[in-house]
mmCIF file of C-alpha atoms in Angstrom:
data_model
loop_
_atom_site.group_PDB
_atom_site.id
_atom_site.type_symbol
_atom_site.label_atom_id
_atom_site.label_comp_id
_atom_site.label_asym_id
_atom_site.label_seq_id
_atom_site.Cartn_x
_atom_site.Cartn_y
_atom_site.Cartn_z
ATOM 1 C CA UNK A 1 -65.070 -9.504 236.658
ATOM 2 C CA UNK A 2 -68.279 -7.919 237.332
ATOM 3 C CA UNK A 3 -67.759 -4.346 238.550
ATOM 4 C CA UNK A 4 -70.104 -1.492 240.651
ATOM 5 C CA UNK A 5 -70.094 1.263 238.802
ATOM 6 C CA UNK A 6 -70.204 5.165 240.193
ATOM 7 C CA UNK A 7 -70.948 8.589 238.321
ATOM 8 C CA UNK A 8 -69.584 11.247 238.817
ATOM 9 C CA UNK A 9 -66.445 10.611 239.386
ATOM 10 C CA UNK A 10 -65.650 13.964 240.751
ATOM 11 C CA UNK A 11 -68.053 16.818 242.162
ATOM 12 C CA UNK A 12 -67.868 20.301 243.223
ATOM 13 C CA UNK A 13 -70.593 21.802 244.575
ATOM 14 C CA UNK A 14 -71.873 25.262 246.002
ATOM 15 C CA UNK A 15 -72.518 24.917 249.870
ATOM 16 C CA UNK A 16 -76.206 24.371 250.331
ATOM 17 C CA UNK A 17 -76.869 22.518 246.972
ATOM 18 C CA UNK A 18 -78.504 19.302 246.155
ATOM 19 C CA UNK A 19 -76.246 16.570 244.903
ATOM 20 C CA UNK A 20 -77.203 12.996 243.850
ATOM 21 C CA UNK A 21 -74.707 10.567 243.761
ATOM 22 C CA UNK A 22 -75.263 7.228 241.615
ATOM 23 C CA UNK A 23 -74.518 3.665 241.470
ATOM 24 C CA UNK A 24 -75.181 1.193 239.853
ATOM 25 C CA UNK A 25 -74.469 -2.119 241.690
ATOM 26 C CA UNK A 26 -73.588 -5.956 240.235
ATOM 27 C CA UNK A 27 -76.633 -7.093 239.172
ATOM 28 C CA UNK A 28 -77.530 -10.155 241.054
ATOM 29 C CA UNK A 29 -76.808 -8.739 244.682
ATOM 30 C CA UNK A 30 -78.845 -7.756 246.609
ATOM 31 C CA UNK A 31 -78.063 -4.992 249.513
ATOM 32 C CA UNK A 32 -76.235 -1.945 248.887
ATOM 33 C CA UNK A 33 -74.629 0.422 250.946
ATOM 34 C CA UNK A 34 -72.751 3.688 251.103
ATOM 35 C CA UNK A 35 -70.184 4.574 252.633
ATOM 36 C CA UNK A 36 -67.782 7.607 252.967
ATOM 37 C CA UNK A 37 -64.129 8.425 253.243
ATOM 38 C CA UNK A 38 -62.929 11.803 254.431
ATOM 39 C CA UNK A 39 -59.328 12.132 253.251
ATOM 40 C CA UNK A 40 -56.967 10.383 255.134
ATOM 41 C CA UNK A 41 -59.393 9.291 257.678
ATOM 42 C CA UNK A 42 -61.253 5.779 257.882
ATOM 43 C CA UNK A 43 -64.154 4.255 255.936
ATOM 44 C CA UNK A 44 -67.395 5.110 257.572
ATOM 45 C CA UNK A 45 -70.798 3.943 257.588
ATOM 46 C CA UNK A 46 -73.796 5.978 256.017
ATOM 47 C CA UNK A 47 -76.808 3.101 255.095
ATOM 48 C CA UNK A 48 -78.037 -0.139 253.961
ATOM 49 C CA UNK A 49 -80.441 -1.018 251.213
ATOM 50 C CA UNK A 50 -82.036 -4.339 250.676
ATOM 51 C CA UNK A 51 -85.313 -5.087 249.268
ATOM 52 C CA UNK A 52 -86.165 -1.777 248.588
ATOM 53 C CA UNK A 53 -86.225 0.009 251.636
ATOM 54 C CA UNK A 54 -83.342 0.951 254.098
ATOM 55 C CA UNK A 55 -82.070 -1.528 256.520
ATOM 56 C CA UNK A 56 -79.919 0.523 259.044
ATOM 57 C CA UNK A 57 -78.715 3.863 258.889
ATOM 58 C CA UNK A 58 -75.757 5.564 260.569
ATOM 59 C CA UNK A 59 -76.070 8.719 263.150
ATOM 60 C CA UNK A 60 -74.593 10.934 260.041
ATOM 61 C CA UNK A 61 -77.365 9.649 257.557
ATOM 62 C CA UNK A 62 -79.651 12.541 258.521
ATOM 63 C CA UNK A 63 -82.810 14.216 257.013
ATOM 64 C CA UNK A 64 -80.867 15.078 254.536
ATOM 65 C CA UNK A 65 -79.438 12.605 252.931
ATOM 66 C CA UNK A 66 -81.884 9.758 251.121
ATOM 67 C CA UNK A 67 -81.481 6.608 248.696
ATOM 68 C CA UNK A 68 -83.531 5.195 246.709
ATOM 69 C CA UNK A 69 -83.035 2.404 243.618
ATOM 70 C CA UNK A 70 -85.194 4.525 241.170
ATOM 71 C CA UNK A 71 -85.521 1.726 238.639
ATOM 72 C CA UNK A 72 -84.165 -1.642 239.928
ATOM 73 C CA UNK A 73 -80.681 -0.910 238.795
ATOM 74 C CA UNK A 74 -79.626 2.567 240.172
ATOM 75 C CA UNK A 75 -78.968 3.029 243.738
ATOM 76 C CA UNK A 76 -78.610 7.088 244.255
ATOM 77 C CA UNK A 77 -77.207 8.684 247.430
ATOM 78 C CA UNK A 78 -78.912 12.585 247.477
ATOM 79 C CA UNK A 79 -77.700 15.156 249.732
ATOM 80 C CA UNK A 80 -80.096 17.838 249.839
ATOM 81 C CA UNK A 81 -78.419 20.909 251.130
ATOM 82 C CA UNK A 82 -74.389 20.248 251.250
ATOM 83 C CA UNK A 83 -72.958 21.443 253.999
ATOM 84 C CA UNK A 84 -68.535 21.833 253.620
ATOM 85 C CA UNK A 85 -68.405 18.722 256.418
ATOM 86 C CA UNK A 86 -70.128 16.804 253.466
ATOM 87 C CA UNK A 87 -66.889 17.151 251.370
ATOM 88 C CA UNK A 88 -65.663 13.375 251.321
ATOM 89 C CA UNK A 89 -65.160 10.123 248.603
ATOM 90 C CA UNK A 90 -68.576 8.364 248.919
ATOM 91 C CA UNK A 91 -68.212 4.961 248.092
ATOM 92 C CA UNK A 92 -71.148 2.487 247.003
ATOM 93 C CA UNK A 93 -70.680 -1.081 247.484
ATOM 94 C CA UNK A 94 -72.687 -4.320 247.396
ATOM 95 C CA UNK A 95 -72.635 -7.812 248.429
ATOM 96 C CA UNK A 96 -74.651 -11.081 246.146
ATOM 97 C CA UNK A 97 -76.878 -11.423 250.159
ATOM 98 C CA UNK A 98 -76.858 -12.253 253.338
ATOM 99 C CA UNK A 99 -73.893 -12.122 255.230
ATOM 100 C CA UNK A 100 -70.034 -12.767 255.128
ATOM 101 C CA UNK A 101 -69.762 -11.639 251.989
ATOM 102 C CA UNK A 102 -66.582 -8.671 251.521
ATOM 103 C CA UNK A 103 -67.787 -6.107 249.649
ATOM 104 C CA UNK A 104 -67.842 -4.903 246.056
ATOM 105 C CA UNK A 105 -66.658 -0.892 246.175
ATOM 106 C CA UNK A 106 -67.541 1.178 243.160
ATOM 107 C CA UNK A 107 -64.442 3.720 242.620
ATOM 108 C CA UNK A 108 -65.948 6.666 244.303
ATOM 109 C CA UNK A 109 -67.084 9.655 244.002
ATOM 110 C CA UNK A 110 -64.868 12.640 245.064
ATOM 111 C CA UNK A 111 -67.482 15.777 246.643
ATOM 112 C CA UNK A 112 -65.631 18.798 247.098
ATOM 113 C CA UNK A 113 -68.289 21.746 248.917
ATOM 114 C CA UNK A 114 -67.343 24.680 248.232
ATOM 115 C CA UNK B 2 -71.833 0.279 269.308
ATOM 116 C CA UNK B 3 -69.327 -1.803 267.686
ATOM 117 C CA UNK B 4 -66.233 -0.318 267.811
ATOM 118 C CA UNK B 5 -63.173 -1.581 265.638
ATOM 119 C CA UNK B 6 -59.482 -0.554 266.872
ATOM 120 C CA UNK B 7 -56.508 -1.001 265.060
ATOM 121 C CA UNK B 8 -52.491 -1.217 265.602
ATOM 122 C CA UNK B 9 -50.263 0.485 264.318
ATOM 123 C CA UNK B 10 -51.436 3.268 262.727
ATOM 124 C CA UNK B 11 -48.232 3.046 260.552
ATOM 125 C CA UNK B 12 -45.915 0.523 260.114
ATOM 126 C CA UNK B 13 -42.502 0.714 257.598
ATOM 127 C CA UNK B 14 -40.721 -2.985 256.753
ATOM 128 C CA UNK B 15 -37.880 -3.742 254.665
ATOM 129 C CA UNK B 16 -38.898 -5.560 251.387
ATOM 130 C CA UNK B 17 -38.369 -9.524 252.009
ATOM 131 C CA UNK B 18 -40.171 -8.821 255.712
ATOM 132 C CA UNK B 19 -43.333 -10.019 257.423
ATOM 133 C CA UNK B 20 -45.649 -7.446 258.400
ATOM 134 C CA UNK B 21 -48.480 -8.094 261.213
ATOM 135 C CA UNK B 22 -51.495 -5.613 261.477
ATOM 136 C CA UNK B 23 -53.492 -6.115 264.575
ATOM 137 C CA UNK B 24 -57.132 -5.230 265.349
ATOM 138 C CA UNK B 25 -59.610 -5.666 268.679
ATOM 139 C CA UNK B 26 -63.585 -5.713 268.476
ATOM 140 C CA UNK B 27 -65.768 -4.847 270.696
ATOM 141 C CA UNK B 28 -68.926 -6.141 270.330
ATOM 142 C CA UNK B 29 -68.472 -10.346 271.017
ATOM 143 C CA UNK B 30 -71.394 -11.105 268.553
ATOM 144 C CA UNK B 31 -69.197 -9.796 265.817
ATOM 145 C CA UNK B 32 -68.869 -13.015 263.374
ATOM 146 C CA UNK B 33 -67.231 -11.948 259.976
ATOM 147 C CA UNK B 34 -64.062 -10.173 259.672
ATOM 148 C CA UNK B 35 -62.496 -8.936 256.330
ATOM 149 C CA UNK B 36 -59.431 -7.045 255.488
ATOM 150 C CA UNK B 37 -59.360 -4.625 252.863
ATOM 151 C CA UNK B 38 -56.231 -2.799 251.325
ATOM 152 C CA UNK B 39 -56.802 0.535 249.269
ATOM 153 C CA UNK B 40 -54.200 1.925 247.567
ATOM 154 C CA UNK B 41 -53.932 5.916 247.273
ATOM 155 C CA UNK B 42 -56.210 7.329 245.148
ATOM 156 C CA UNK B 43 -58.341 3.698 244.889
ATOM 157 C CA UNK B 44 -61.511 1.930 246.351
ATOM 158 C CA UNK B 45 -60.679 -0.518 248.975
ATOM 159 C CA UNK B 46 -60.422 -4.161 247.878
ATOM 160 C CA UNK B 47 -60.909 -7.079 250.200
ATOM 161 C CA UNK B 48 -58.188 -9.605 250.324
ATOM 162 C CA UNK B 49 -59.035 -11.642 252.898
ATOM 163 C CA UNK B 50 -61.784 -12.556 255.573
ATOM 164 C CA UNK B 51 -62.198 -15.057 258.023
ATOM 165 C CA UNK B 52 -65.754 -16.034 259.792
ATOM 166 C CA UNK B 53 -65.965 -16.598 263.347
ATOM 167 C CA UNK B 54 -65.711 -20.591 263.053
ATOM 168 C CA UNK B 55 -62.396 -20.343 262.086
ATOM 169 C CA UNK B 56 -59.421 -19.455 263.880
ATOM 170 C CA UNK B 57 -57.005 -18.957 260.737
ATOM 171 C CA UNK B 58 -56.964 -18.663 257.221
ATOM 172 C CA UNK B 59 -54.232 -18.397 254.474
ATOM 173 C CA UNK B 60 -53.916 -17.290 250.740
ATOM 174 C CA UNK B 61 -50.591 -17.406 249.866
ATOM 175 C CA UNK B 62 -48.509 -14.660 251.655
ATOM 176 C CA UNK B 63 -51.341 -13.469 253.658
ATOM 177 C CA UNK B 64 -53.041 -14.822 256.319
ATOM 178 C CA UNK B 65 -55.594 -13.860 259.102
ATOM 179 C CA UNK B 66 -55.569 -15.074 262.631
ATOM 180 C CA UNK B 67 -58.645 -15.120 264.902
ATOM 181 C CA UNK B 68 -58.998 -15.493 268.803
ATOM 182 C CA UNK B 69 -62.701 -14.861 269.616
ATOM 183 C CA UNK B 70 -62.409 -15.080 273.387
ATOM 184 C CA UNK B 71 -59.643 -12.144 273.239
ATOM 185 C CA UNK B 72 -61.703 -10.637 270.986
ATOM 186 C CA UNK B 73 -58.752 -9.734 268.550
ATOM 187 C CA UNK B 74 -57.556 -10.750 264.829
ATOM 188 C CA UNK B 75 -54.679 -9.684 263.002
ATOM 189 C CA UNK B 76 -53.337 -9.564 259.542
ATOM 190 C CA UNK B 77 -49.670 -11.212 258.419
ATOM 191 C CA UNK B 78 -48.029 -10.340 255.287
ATOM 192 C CA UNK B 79 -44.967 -12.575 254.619
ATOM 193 C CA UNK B 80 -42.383 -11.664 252.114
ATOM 194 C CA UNK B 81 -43.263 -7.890 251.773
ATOM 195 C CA UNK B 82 -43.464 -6.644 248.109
ATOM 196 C CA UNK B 83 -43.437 -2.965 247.538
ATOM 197 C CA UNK B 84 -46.755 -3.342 246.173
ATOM 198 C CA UNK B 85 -47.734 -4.159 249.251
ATOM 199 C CA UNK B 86 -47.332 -0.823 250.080
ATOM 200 C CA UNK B 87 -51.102 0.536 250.393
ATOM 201 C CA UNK B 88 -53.246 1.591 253.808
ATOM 202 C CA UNK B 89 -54.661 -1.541 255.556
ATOM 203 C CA UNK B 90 -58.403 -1.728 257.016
ATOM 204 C CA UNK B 91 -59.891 -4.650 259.453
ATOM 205 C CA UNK B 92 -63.466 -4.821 259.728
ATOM 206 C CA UNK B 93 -66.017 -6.320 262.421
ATOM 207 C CA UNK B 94 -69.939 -6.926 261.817
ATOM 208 C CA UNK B 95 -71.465 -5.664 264.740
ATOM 209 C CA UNK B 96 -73.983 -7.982 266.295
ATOM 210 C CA UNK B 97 -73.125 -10.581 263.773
ATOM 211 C CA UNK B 98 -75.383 -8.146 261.798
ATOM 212 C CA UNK B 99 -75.404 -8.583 257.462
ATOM 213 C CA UNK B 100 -76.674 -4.585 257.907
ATOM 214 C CA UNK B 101 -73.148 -3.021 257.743
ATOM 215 C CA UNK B 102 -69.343 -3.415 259.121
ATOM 216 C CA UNK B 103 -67.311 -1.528 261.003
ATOM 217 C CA UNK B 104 -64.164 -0.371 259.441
ATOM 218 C CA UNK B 105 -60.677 -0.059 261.729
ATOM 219 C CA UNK B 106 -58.661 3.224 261.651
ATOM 220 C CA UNK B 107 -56.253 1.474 258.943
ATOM 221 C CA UNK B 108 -52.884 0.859 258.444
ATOM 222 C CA UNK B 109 -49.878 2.618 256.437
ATOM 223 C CA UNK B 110 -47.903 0.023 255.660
ATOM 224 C CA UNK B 111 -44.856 1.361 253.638
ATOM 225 C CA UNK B 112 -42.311 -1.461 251.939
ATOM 226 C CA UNK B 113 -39.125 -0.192 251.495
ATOM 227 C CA UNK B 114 -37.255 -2.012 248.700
#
């Protein structure tokens, strides 16, 4: 069964670093979307990707996060300058298009800000 | 905004059980509504959904049950397993959008063998 795939696995990072998260996504679909987990808490929103460009954002995707799909199979999540709120599993996930489709989580990746 | 309530925020069953989560929605344009179940440490994995033209849906012990105008849908899990033991989430699409859902608080649902 096709899976989404996410590197790192885990992260630690140094308050106020850059971090880029990645993803690649099953390769037919066609919007993306990250989402994060604080621990023990629900699954939240962050943005969707389709066509190349964002298609909604939440209120916590701010100037500084960004995505991008670098080279049609990569989908990164950056955070420019972490902040210890940012500590969270980020999940990527995708869905073949359109809608009523459940999604396709990648396993996560674990940011610990230190 | 959409916003996606869920109840109870644990529930504890005796192996051999049913189990019934329940979730309300507040925007009425929602029109697809899947269930995921993540075990600890895991990704969430959807195990059902159900689209707003339906009112129920099964797949073998579990089942989702609609009701649009009461804007509420809930999960049944017949026969408890303790692998069923994982946290539960119900989801809404907000203004029947394909942009995003709207995950519920979740659902400990512990099966005690």
């Amino acid at each position: 069964e096709p899976e989404v795939t996410q590197t790192p696995s885990h992260q630690v990072t140094q308050m106020g670093q850059e971090v880029i998260l990645r993803c690649v996504p099953i390769s037919n679909h066609l919007y993306f979307y990250w989402y994060r987990q604080i621990l023990g808490q629900k699954v939240e929103f962050l943005v969707s990707f389709y066509n190349n460009e964002i298609s909604e954002k939440s209120e916590i995707f701010d100037d500084q996060f960004s995505v991008e799909r670098p080279d049609g199979s990569n989908f990164t999540l950056k955070i420019r300058s972490t902040k210890l709120e940012d500590s969270a599993m980020y999940f990527c996930a995708s869905i073949p298009g359109s809608w009523g489709y459940g999604y396709t989580f990648g396993s996560g990746t674990r940011l610990t800000v230190v | 905004g959409e916003n996606v309530e869920q109840h109870p925020s644990t529930l504890s069953v005796q192996e051999g059980d049913s189990a019934v989560i329940k979730c309300t929605y507040s925007d009425s344009a929602s029109n697809y509504f899947p269930w995921y179940k993540q075990e600890l440490g895991k990704r969430p994995q959807l195990i059902i959904d159900i689209r707003s033209n339906v009112g129920e849906k099964k797949d073998q012990r579990i089942a989702v049950t609609l009701n649009k105008t009461a804007k509420h849908f809930s999960l049944h899990i017949t026969e408890t397993q303790p692998e069923d033991s994982a946290v539960y989430f119900c989801a809404a699409n907000p203004r029947a959008s394909y942009d995003k859902v709207i995950f519920g608080p979740g659902t400990s649902l512990s099966v005690i063998p």
